[in-house]
Coordinates of C-alpha atoms in Angstrom, one line a residue:
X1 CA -24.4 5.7 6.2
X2 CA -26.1 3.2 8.7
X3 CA -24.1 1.3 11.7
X4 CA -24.6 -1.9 9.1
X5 CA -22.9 -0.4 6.1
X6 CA -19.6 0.7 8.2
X7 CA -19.7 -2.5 9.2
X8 CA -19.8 -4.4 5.6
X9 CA -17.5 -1.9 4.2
X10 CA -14.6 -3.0 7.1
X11 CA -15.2 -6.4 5.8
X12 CA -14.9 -5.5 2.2
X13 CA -11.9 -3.0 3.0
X14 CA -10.2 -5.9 5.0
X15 CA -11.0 -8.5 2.6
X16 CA -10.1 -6.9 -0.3
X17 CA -7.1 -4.4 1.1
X18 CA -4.9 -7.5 1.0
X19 CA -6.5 -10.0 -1.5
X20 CA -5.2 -8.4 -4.9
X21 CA -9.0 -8.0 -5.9
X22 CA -9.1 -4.1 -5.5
X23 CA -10.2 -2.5 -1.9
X24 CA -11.2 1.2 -3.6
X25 CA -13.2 -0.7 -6.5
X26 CA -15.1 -2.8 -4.1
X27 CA -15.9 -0.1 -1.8
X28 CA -16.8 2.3 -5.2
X29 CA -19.2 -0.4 -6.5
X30 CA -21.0 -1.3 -3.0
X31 CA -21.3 2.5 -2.8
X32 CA -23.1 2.8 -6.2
X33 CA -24.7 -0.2 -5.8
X34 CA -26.5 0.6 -2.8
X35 CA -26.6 4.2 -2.7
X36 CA -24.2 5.2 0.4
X37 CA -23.9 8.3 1.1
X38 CA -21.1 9.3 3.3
X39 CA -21.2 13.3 4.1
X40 CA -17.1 13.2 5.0
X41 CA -16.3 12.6 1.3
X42 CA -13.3 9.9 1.5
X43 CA -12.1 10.4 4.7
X44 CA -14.4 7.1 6.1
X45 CA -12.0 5.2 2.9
X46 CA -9.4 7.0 4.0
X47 CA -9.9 5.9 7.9
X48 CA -10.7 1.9 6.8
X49 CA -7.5 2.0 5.1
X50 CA -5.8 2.7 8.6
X51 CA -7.5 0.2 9.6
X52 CA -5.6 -2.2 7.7
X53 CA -2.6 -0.4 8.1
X54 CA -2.7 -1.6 11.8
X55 CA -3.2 -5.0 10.2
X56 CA 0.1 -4.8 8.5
X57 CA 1.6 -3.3 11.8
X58 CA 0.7 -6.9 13.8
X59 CA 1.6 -9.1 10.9
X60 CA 4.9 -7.6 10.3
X61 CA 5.3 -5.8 13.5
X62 CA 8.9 -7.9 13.9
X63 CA 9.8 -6.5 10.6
X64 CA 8.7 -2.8 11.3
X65 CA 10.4 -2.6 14.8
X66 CA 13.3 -3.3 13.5
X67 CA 13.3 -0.8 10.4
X68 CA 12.1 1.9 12.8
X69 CA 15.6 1.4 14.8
X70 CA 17.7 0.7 12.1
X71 CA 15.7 4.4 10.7
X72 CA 16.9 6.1 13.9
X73 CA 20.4 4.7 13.9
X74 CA 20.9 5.8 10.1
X75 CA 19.4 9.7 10.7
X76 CA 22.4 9.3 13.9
X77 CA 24.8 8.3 11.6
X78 CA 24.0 11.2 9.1
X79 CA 24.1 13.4 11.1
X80 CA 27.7 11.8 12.7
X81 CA 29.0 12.3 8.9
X82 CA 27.9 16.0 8.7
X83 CA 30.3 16.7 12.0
X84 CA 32.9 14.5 10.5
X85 CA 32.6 16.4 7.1
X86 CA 32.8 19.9 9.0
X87 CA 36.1 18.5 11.2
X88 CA 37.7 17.4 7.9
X89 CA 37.2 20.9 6.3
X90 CA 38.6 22.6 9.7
X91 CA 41.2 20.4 10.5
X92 CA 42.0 19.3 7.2
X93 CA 42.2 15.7 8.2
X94 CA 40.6 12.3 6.3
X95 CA 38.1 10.9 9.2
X96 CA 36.2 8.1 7.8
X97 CA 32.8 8.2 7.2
X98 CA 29.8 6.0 8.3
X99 CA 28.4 3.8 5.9
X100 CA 24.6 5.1 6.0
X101 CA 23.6 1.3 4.1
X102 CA 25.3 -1.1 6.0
X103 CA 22.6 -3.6 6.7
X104 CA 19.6 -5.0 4.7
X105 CA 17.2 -3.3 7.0
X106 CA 18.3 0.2 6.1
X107 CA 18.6 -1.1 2.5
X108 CA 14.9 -1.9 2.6
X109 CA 14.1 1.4 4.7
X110 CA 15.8 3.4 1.6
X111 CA 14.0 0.9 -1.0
X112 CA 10.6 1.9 0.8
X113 CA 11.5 5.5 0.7
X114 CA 12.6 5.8 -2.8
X115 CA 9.4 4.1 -3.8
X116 CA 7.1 6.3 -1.8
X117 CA 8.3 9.7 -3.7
X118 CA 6.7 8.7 -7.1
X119 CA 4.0 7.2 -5.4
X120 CA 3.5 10.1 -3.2
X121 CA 3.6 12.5 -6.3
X122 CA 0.9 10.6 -8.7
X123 CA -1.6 10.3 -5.6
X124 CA -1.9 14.0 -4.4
X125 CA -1.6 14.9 -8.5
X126 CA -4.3 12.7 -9.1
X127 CA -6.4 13.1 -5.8
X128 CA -9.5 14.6 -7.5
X129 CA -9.4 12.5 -10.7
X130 CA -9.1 9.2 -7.7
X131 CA -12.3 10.6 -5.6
X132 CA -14.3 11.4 -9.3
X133 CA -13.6 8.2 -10.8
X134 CA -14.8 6.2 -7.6
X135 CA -18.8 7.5 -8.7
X136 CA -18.7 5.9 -12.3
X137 CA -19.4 2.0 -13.0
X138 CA -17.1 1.9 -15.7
X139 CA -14.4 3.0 -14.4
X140 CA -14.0 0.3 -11.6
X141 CA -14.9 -2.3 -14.1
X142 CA -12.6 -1.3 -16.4
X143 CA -9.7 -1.2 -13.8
X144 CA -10.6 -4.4 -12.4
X145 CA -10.3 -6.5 -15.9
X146 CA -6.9 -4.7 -15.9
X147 CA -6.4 -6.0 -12.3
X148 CA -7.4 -9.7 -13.4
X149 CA -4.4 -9.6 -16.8
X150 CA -2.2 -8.5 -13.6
X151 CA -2.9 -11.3 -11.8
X152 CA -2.4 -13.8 -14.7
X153 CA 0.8 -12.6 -15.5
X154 CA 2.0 -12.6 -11.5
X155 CA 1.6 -16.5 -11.1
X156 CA 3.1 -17.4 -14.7
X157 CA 6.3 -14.7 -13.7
X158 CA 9.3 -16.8 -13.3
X159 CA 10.4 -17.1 -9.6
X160 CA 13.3 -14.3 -8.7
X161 CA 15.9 -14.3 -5.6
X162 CA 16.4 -11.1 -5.1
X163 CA 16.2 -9.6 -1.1
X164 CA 16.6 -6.1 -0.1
X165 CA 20.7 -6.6 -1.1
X166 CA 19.8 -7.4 -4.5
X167 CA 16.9 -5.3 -5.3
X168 CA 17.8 -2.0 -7.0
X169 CA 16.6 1.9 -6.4
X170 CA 15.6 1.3 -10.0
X171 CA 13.1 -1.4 -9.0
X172 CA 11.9 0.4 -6.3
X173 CA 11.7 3.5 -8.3
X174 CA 9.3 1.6 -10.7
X175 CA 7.4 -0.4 -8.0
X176 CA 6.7 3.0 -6.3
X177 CA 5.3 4.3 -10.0
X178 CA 2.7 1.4 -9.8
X179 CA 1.5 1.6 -6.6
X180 CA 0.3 5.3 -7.6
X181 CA -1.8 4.5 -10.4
X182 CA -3.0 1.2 -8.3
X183 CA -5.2 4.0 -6.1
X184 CA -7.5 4.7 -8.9
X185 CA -10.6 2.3 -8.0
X186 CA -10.6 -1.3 -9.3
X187 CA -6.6 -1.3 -9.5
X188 CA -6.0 -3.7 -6.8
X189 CA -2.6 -2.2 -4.9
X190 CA -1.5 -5.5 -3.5
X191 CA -1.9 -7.1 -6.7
X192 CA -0.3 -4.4 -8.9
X193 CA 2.7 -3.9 -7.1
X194 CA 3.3 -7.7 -6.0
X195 CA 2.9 -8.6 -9.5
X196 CA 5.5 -5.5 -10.1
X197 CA 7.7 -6.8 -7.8
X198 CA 8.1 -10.6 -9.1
X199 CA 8.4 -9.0 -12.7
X200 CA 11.5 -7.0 -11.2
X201 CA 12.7 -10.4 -9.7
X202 CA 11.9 -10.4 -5.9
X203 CA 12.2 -13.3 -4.0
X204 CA 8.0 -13.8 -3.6
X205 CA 7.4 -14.0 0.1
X206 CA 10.0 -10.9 -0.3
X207 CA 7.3 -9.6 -2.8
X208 CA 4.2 -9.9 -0.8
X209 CA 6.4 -8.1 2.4
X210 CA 8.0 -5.2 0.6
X211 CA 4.0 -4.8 -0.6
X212 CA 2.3 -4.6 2.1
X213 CA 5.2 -2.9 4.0
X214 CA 5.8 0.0 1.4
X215 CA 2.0 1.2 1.3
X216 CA 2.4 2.3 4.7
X217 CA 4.0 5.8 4.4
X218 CA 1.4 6.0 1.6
X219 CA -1.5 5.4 3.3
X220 CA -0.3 7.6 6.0
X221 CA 0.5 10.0 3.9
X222 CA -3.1 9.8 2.3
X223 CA -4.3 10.1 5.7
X224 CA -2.6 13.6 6.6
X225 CA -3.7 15.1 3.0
X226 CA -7.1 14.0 3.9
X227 CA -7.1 15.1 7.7
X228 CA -6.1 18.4 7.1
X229 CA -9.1 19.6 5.4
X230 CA -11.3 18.4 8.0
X231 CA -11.3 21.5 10.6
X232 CA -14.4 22.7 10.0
X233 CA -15.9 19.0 9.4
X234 CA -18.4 17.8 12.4
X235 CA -18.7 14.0 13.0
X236 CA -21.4 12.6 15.4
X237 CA -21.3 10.2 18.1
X238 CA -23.2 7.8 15.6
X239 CA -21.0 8.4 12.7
X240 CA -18.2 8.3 15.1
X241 CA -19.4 4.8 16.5
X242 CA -20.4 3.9 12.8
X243 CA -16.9 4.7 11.6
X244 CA -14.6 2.9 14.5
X245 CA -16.6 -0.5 13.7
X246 CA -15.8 -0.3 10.4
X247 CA -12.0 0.2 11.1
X248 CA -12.1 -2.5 13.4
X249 CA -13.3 -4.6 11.4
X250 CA -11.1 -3.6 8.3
X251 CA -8.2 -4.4 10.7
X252 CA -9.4 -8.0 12.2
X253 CA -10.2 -9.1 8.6
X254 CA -7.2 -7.6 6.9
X255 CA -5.0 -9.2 9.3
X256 CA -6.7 -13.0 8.5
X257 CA -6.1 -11.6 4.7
X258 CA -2.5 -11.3 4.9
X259 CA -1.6 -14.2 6.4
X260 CA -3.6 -16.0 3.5
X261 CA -1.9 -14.1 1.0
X262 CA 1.8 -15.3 1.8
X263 CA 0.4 -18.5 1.0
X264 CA -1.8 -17.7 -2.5
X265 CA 1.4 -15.9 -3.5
X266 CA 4.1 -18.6 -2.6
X267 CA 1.8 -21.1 -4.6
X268 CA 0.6 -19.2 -7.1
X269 CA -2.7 -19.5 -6.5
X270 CA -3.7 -16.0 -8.5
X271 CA -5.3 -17.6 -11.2
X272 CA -8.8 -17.8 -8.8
X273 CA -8.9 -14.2 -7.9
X274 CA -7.9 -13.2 -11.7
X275 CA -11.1 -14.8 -12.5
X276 CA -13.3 -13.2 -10.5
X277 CA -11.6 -9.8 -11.2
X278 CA -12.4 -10.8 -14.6
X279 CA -16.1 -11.2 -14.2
X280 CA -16.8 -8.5 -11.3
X281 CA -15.4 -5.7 -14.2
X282 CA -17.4 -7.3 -17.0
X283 CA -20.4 -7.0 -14.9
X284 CA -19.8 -3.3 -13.9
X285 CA -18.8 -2.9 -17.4
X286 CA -22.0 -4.3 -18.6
X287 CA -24.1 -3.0 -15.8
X288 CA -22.9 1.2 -16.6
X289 CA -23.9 0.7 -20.3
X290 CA -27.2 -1.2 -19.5
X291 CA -27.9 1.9 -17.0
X292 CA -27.1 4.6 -19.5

């Protein structure tokens, strides 16, 4: 993979990370397309995606902060219960407890989390089928017409109310369901789970948030699976220089993207991307059974 390539594939990842067009699917084709080779397997996808991830961290980093310390004042005040609990049993008294959900920011942290368990479950069960798929045409193409019937639903779903204090473990539970099968190539992630969350009734700038906020245990969590079998892997100083321009640029680009997407999704303005979904996995499509 040349210093070029890293580069272009940052501007895809950013572009397309955010934009509910499909950042694996992109990446796949381009690959196929122009015959990358990158001799870390996925970890150079995996490492662009944290590259975004530091996107979402500036966008929302008001957002984040404040989850983080509502996080650590929640563990606190589990751990407060378990000594009340134990004093109860001893003494035999009635302490009160600590409500653990008191707050719509530790309602969202526990929305987040419940979401990330199926997600987390369908990615490392369907790691390998991910990595195979991302070398066959069809497969992107054929995900990425399902990405554009996605999208044409999304901007015709009726607008919902519901904030963290409406939205249920349920929704989550279902949200975090799409998001997994969104990491097979062509299923655009911000797109499928956006378009999950307004059928499930979120508010929609509530949508694209919780969206962009919940893939970040996942793509960390992608990240550590990945990571971990890398011991024995040796990365030049050019591959190392190859691969920090393409997370930089993956995170400068992905930043623009998501401040464009609170718009397109407040104004349902889908219908443009749904198009060219559309037409991109026709053309793969066409272009695997032309080639075979």
């Amino acid at each position: 993979m040349s210093f070029l390539q890293a580069i272009i594939m940052g501007i895809i990842q950013g572009l397309t990370e955010f934009l509910p067009v499909s950042s694996s699917g992109h990446l796949a084709l381009f690959k196929i397309l122009f015959d990358v080779e990158v001799d870390t397997g996925i970890l150079f996808d995996v490492l662009l995606h944290l590259g975004t991830l530091i996107a979402i961290f500036i966008a929302f980093y008001s957002d984040i902060f404040q989850m983080f310390k509502e996080g650590v004042d929640l563990v606190v005040d589990f751990f407060k219960n378990i000594g009340i609990f134990v004093r109860n049993v001893i003494h035999h008294s009635d302490e009160p407890y600590y409500k653990l959900v008191d707050s719509s920011y530790r309602k969202f942290i526990m929305l987040v989390i419940v979401s990330t368990i199926p997600t987390g479950i369908i990615g490392y069960v369907g790691k390998d089928v991910v990595e195979a798929s991302s070398g066959i045409l069809l497969v992107p193409g054929i995900c990425l017409v399902i990405t554009s019937v996605l999208l044409f639903v999304s901007d015709r779903a009726k607008d919902g109310k519901k904030t963290p204090k409406n939205v249920t473990y349920s929704n989550a539970f279902f949200i975090g369901i799409c998001q997994g099968f969104a990491t097979m190539p062509g299923l655009s992630r911000s797109g499928t789970t956006i378009t999950a969350c307004l059928l499930s009734g979120f508010n929609r700038k509530f949508a694209v948030k919780y969206s962009f906020i919940m893939s970040i245990p996942a793509v960390l969590g992608a990240a550590v699976l990945e990571i971990k079998d890398l011991s024995g892997l040796k990365i030049t100083p050019v591959e190392a220089g190859s691969y920090a321009a393409g997370v930089l640029c993956a995170a400068v680009v992905g930043y623009i993207c998501i401040k464009t997407m609170l718009v397109v999704v407040r104004k349902k303005k889908f219908t443009i991307f749904a198009a060219y979904c559309l037409v991109v996995g026709l053309i793969s499509i066409g272009g695997y059974f032309y080639a075979v």
